[in-house]
XYZ file of C-alpha atoms in Angstrom:
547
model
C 124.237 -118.713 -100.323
C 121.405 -116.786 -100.707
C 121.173 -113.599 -103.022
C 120.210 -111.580 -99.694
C 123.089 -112.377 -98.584
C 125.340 -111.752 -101.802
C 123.714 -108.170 -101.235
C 125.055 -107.752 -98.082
C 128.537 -109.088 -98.979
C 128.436 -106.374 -101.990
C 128.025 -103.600 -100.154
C 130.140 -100.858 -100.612
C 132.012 -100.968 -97.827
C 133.115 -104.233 -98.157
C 130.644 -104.915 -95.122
C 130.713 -109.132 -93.720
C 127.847 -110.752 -92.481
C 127.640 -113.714 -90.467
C 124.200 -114.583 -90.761
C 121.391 -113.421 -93.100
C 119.018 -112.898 -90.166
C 121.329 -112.041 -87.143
C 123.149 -108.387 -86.636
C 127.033 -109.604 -86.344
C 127.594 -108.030 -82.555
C 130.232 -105.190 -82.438
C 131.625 -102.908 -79.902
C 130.662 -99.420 -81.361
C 128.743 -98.489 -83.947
C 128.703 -94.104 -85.473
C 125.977 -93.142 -87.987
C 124.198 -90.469 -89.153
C 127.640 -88.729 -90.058
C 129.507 -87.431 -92.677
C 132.989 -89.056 -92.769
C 135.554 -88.430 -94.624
C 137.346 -92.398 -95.075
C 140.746 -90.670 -96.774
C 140.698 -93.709 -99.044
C 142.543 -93.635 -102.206
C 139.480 -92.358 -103.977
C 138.333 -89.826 -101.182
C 135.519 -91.219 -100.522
C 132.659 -90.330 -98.494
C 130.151 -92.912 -95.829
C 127.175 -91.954 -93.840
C 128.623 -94.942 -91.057
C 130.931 -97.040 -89.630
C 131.134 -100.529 -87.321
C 134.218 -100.948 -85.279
C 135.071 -104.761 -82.976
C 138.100 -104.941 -81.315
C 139.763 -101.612 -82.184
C 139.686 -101.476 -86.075
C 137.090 -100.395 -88.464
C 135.452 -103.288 -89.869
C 132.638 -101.927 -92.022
C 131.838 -98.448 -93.510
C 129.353 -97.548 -95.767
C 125.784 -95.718 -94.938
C 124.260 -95.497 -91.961
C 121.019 -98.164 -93.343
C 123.588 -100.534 -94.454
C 125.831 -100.673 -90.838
C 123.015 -100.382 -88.517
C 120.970 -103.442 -90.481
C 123.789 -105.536 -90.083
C 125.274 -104.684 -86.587
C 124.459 -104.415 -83.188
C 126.869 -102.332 -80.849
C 127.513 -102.425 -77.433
C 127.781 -98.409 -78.077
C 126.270 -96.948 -80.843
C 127.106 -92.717 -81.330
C 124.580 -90.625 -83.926
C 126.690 -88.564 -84.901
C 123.663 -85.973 -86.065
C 125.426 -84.759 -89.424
C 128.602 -84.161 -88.130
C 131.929 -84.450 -89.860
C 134.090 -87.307 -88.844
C 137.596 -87.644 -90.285
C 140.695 -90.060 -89.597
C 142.622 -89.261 -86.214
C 144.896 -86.355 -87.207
C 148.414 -86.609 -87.302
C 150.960 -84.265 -86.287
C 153.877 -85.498 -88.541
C 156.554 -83.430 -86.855
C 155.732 -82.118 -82.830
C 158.118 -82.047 -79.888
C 155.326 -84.113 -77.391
C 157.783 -84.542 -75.024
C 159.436 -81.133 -75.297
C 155.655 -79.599 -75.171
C 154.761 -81.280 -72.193
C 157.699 -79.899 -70.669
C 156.743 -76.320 -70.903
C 153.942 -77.213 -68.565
C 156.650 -76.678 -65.498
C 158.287 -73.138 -67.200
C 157.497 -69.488 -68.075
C 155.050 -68.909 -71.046
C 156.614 -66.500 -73.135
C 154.881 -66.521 -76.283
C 153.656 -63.606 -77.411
C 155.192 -61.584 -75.639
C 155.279 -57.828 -77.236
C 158.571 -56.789 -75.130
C 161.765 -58.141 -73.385
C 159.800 -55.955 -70.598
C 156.857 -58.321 -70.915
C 159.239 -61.004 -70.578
C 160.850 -59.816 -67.830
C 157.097 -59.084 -65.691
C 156.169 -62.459 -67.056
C 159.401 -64.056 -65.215
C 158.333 -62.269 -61.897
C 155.037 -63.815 -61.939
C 156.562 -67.139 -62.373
C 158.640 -66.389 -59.663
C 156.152 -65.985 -57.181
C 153.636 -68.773 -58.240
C 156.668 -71.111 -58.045
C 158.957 -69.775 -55.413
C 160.823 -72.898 -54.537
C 162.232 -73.685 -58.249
C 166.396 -73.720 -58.212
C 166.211 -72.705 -61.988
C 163.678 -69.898 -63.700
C 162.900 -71.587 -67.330
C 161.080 -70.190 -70.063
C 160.662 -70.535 -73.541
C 158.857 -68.657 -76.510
C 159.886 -65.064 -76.414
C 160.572 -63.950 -80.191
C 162.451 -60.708 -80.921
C 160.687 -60.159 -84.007
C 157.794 -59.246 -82.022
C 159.376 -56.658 -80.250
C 159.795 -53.023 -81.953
C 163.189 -53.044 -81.616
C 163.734 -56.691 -83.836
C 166.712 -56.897 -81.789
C 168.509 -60.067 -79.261
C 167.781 -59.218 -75.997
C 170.691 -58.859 -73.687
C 170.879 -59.944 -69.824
C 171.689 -57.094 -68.208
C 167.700 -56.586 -67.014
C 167.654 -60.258 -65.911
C 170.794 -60.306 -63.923
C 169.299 -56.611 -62.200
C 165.956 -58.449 -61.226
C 167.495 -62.123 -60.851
C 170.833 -62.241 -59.662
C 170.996 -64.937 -57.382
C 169.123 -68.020 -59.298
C 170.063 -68.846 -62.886
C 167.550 -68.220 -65.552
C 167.549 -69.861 -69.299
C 164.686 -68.874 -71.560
C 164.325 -70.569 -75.225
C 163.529 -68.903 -77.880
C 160.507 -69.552 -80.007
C 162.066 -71.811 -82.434
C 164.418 -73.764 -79.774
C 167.375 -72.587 -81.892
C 168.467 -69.817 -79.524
C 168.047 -69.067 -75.640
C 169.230 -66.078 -73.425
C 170.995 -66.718 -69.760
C 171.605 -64.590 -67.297
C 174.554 -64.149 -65.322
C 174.388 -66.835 -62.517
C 173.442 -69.280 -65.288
C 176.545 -68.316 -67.699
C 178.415 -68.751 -64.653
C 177.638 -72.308 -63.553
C 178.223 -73.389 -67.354
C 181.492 -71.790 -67.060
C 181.150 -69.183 -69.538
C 182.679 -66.521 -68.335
C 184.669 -64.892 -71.446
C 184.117 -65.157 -74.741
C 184.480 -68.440 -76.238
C 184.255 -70.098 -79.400
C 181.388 -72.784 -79.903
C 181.647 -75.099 -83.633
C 178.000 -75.010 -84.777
C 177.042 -72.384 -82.571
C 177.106 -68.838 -81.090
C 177.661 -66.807 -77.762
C 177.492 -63.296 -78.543
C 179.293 -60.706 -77.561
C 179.373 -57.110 -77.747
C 181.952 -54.772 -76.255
C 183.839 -57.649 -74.835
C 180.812 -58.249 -73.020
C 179.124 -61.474 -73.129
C 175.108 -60.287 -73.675
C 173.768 -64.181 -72.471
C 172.845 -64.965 -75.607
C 173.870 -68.289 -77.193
C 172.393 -70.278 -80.647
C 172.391 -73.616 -81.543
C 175.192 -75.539 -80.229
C 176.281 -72.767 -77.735
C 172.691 -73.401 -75.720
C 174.202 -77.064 -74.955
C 176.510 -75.541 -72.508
C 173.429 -74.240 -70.149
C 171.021 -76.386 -71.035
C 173.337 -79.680 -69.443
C 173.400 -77.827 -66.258
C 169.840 -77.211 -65.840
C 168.353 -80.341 -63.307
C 166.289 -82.897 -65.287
C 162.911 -83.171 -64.821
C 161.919 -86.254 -62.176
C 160.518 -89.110 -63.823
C 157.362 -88.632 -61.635
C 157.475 -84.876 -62.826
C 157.903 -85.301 -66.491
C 154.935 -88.235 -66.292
C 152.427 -86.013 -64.836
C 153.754 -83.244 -67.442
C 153.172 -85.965 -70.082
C 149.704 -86.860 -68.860
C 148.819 -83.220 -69.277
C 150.753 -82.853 -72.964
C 148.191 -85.815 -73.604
C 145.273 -83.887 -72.828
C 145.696 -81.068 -74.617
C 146.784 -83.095 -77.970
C 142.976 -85.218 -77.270
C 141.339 -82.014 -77.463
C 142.348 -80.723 -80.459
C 141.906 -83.864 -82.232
C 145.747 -85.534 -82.567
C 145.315 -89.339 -81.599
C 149.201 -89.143 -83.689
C 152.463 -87.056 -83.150
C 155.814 -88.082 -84.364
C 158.300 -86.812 -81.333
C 161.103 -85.479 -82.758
C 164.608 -85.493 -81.325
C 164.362 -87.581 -78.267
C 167.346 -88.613 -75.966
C 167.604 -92.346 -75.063
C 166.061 -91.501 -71.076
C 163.299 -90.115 -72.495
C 162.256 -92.719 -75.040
C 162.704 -94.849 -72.180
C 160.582 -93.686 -69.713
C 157.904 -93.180 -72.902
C 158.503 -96.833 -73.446
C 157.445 -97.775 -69.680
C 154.406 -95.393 -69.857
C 153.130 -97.322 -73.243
C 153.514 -100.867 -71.617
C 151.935 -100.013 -68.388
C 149.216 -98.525 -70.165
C 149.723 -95.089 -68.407
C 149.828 -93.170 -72.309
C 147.384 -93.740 -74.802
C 148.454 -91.064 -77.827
C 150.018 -92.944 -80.203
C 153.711 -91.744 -80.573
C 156.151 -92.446 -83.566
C 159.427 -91.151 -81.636
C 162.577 -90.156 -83.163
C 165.922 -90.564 -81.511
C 167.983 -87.635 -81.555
C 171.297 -88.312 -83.761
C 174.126 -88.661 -81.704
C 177.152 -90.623 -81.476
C 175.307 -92.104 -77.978
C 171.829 -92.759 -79.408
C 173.109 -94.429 -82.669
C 175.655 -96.765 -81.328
C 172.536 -97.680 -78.910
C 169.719 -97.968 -81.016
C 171.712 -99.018 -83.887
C 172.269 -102.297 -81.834
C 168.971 -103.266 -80.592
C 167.236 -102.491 -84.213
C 163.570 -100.798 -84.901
C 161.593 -100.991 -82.081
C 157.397 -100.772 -83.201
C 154.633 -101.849 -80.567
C 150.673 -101.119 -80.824
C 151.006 -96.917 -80.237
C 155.056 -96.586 -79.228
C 157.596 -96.782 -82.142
C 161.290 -95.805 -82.405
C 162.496 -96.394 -85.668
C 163.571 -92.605 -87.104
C 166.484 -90.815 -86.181
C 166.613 -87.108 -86.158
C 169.573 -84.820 -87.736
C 169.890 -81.422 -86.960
C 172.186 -79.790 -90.545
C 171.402 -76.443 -89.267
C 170.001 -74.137 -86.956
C 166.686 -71.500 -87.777
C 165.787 -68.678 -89.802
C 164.431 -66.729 -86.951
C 167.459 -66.592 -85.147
C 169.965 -66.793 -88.278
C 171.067 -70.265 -87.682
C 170.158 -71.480 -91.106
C 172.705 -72.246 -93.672
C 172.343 -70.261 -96.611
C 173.654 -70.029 -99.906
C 173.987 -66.678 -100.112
C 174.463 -64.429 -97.103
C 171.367 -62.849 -95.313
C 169.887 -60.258 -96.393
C 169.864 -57.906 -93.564
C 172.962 -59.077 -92.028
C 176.370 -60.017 -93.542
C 176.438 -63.783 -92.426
C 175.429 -66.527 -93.991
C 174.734 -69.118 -90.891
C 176.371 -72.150 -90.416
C 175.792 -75.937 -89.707
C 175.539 -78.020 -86.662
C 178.072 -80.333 -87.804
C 181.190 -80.962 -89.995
C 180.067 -82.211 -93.927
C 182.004 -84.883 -93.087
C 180.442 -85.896 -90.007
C 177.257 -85.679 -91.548
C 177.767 -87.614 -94.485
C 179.403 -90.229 -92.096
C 176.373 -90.085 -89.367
C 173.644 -90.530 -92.975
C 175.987 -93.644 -94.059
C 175.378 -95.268 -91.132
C 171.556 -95.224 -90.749
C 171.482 -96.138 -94.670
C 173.168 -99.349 -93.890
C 170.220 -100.235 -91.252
C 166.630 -100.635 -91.214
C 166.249 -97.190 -89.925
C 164.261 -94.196 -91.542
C 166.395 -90.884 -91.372
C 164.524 -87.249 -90.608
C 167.092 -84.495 -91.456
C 166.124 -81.047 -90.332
C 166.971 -78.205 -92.467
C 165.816 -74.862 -92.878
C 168.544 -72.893 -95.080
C 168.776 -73.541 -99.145
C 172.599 -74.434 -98.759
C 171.279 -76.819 -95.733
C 169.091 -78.651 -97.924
C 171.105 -79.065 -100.877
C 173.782 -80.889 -98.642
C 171.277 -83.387 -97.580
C 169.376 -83.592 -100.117
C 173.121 -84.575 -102.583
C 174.108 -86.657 -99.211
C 170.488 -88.651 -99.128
C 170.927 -89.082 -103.207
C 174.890 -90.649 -102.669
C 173.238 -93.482 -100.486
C 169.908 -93.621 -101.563
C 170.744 -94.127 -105.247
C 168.024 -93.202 -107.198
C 164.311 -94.392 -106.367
C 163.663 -96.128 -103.081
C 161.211 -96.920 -100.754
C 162.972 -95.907 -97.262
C 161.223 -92.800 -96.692
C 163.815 -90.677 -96.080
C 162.574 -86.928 -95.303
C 163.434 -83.487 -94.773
C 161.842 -81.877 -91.797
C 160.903 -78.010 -92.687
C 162.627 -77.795 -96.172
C 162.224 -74.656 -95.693
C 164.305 -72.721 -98.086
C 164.786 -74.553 -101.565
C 166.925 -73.676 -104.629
C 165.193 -73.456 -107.521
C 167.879 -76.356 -109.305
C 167.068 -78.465 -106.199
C 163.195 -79.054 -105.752
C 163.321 -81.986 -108.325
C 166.133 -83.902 -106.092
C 162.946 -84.884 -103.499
C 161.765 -86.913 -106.611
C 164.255 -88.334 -107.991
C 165.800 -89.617 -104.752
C 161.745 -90.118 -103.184
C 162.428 -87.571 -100.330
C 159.295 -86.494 -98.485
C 158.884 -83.279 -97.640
C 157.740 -82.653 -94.059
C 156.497 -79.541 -93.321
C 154.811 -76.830 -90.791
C 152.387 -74.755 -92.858
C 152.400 -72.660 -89.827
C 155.802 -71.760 -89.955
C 154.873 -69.869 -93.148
C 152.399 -67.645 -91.507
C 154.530 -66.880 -88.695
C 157.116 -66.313 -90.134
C 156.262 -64.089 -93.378
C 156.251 -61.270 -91.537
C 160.283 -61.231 -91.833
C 161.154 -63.881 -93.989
C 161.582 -61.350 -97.172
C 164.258 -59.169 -94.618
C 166.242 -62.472 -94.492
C 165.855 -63.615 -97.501
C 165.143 -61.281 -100.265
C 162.619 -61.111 -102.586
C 163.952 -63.570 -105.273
C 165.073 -66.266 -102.585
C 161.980 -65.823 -100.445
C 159.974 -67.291 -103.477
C 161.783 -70.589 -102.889
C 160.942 -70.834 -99.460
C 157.337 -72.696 -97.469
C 156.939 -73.659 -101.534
C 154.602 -76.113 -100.200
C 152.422 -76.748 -103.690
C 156.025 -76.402 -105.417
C 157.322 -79.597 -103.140
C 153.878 -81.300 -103.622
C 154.049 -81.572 -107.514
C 157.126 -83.224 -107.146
C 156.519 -85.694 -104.737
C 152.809 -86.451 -104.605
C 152.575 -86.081 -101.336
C 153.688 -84.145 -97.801
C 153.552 -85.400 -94.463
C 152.034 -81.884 -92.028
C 152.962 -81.083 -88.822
C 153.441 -78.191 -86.306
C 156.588 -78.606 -84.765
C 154.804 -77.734 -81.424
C 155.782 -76.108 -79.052
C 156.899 -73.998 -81.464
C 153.921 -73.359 -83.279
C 150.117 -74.130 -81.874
C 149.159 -77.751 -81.059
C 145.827 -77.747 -83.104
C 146.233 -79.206 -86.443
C 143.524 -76.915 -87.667
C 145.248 -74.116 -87.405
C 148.007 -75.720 -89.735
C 145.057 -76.767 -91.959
C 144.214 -72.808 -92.424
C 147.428 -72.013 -93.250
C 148.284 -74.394 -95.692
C 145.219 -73.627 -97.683
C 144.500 -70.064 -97.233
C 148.328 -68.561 -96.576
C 147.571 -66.382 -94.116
C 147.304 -65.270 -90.051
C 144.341 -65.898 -88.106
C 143.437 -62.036 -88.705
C 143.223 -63.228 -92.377
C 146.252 -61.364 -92.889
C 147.601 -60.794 -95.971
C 144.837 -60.246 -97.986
C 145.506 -62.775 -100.881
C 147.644 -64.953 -98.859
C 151.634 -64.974 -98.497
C 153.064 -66.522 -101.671
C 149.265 -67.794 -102.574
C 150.691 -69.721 -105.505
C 152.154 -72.431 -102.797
C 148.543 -73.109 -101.413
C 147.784 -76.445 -101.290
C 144.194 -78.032 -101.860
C 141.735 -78.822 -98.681
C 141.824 -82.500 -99.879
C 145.705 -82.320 -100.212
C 145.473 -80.626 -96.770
C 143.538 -83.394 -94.886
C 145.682 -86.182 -96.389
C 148.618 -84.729 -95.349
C 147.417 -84.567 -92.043
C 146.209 -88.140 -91.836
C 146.734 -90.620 -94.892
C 149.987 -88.927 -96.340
C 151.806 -88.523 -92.504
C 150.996 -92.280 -92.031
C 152.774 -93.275 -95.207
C 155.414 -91.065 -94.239
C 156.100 -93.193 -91.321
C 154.987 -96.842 -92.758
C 151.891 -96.898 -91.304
C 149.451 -96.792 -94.030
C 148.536 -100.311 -93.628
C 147.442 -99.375 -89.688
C 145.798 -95.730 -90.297
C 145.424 -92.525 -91.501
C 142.203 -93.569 -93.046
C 138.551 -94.885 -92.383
C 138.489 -98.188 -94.250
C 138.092 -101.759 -93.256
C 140.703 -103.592 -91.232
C 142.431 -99.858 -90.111
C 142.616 -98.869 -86.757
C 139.530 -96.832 -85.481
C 141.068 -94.051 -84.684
C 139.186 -91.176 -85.577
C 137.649 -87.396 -84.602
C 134.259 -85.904 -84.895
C 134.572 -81.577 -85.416
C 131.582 -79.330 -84.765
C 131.641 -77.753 -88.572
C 133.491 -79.580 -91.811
C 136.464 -78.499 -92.443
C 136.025 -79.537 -95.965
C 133.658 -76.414 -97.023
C 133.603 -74.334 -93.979
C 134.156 -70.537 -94.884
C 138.588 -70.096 -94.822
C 137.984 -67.428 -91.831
C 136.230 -69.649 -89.599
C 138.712 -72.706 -89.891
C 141.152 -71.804 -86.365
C 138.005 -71.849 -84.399
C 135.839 -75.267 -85.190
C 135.676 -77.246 -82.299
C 136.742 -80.911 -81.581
C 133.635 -82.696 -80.380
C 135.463 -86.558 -79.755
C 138.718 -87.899 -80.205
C 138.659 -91.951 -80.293
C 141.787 -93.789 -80.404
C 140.799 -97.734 -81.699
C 137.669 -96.849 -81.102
C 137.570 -95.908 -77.589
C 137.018 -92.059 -76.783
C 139.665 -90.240 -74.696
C 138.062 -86.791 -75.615
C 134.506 -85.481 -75.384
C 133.254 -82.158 -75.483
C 130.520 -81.195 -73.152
């Protein structure tokens, strides 16, 4: 071997030659960029070669373009390039179903909600149910549940079901309470309908939405498809080629399934069945299921309900009203439902939001984890954390998975609920991250925004996208930009046992990656929410390019 070609086997990223004199022939070539590999060292290249959907050199842009040829080449004229972002925790399938309801967020007024309803109406006439989801009371002046009377006044004759923000609560009207067979007050475990007077007001939390909800028609299959399609779109263009679908029911993981092997989806989707007696004893059975961009191998627990709507289980009762939530589900039957996923291959994803929430699973995770493990249990949200209990997601290796945009949002309240000495356990992001090394980011769309930039801003900066507070909300639980980005990529891979496959730029990774207009990495904190997405590649293949 000649000493040229030594060189050229030395490179620094790890670059293979063939043939001293011959450019090894690849499918895509990007140089002249600035990307941001997410390796263990956070290193930075210039260029990258990619054959047959995975990276297979990176280093500067001399180095790759003297020793390939592409069938594509991309200069990427200074641009930053980063791994594929992941959205650790999103409801994909949930999001794309909002695409066939009433867009509610935002709304300043049950009023708005209400106008919002009649436009609906009259775009889609022919609907037997009027959906809608994403109205939050703590928008409106009043801070109060709404109550039905102004839907059953404009709606009377066709049932409508509206979900709050968070999913944890939804308000009916009276046709809809009627076809569920509410029609006096009843008593729900894990849940709520309210009722004032003797008067049921249509509103029902956590468990007590079931009762609606399993009345409403499902979506077709041919529906829910081109729903998906569109769901798909809008993840492309904001630069997920990732989201981990949280809370799935066994028909819809299904028809996922027969979208990924005709080839009809092309984001790639960890799903997460929903935890029920059904979807265990199924999935239980046939074992971890993991193809090329479709895997089912999480199950999703639901200890308690949301802040927002005072669903959470608390230590403590609320601050601003004498209750201190509740949980989903008996301790027992939670402790029994967490046995049984510890004696299989399966990861678990428990969400909980309230500090007495968390402890349970966090001592019910310890009983049958025992110690230090490698199963990758987490905790979606832990939200609200005793001060005692943030060193149980070390010594029982518990990752963290959490929605820095959930802080933002919700900081505007959170200290009415909470107090001021409990509120300074809770979104204690850089608090969770010194004790585990790492979190896995989401968004928990629909929920909160789709972009992952947005999440990006507010785990680094603390604050709205009107830069509000000044100073940041609980600024001491900022995490780094570098702690930032590998959360959204390297760290939510791990999180999920995929850090062999992605969440990086290195050699023998899949190519999945996405070019932004400005670097996120120095780009003033103000500017962040706007940057925008310039391609999206999945194994190397764009499925989103900006004009």
């Amino acid at each position: 071997m000649t000493r040229s070609c030594v060189g050229h086997l030395l490179l620094a990223a790890a670059i293979a030659t063939t043939s001293c004199d011959r450019p090894k022939q690849v499918d895509l070539i990007v140089y002249n960029a600035l990307v941001y590999t997410v390796d263990s060292a956070f290193s930075t290249a210039e260029a990258f070669a990619v054959q047959n959907g995975r990276f297979i050199a990176v280093g500067t842009s001399t180095e790759i373009q003297a020793n390939y040829k592409a069938t594509e080449t991309i200069d990427a004229h200074g641009k930053p390039i980063y791994p594929g972002f992941y959205d650790a925790h999103a409801h994909f399938t949930g999001f794309a179903q909002t695409f066939g309801q009433a867009d509610l967020t935002g709304a300043k007024s049950f009023e708005e909600v209400v106008d919002r309803l009649k436009a609906f109406r009259t775009e889609y006439p022919n609907t037997t149910w009027i959906r809608g989801r994403g109205w939050d009371q703590n928008l409106w002046a009043s801070k109060a549940f709404p109550d039905r009377k102004k839907l059953d006044e404009v709606f009377p004759n066709i049932p409508v079901y509206l979900v709050r923000i968070d999913g944890h609560a939804a308000i009916a009207n009276g046709r809809a309470l009627k076809l569920a067979g509410i029609q006096s007050p009843m008593t729900v475990a894990g849940g709520i309908i309210e009722v004032k007077n003797s008067r049921l007001t249509g509103m029902l939390v956590d468990n007590a939405m079931g009762l609606v909800a399993s009345k409403i028609p499902e979506y077709t299959a041919s529906d829910l498809t081109q729903m998906l399609h569109q769901a798909e779109a809008a993840c492309f263009a904001v630069g997920l080629t990732t989201v981990s679908d949280a809370g799935l029911n066994q028909r819809n993981i299904e028809l996922l399934d027969s979208l990924y092997l005709t080839g009809t989806l092309h984001i790639r989707n960890h799903a997460m069945a929903g935890l029920s007696e059904k979807n265990l004893r199924h999935y239980l059975a046939k074992g971890p299921y993991v193809s090329e961009r479709f895997t089912v191998r999480t199950f999703k627990l639901f200890a308690d309900g949301a802040l927002g709507s005072r669903g959470a289980c608390l230590l403590e009762p609320y601050t601003d009203v004498p209750t201190s939530g509740f949980l989903l589900s008996s301790i027992a039957a939670i402790d029994s439902a967490i046995a049984r996923v510890a004696a299989s291959d399966f990861q678990l994803a428990t969400h909980a939001i309230g500090d007495s929430a968390n402890r349970l699973i966090l001592n019910t995770y310890g009983k049958y984890l025992q110690g230090k493990n490698n199963r990758r249990w987490s905790i979606e949200h832990a939200q609200v954390i005793a001060p005692q209990d943030f060193e149980k997601f070390e010594t029982y290796n518990i990752i963290p998975s959490v929605q820095p945009t959930h802080a933002t949002s919700d900081m505007y309240w959170a200290t009415d609920r909470l107090g001021p000495e409990r509120i300074k356990g809770a979104y204690a992001y850089q608090q969770l991250l010194s004790k585990t090394g790492l979190l896995a980011l989401g968004s928990d769309f629909p929920v909160e925004h789709i972009n992952p930039l947005y999440g990006f801003h507010a785990a680094i900066a603390r604050v709205d996208q009107n830069g509000y507070p000044n100073g940041g909300f609980q600024p001491e639980n900022a995490i780094s930009r570098e702690a930032a980005l590998r959360g959204m990529t390297s760290w939510a891979a791990y999180a999920k046992f995929e850090e062999d496959k992605r969440g990086s730029i290195e050699v023998g990774k899949k190519a999945d990656f996405v070019m932004l207009a400005t670097d996120i990495m120095t780009a003033p904190e103000e500017s962040l929410r706007g940057i925008d997405v310039l391609r999206t590649a999945i194994n190397g293949e764009t499925v989103y390019r900006r004009d």
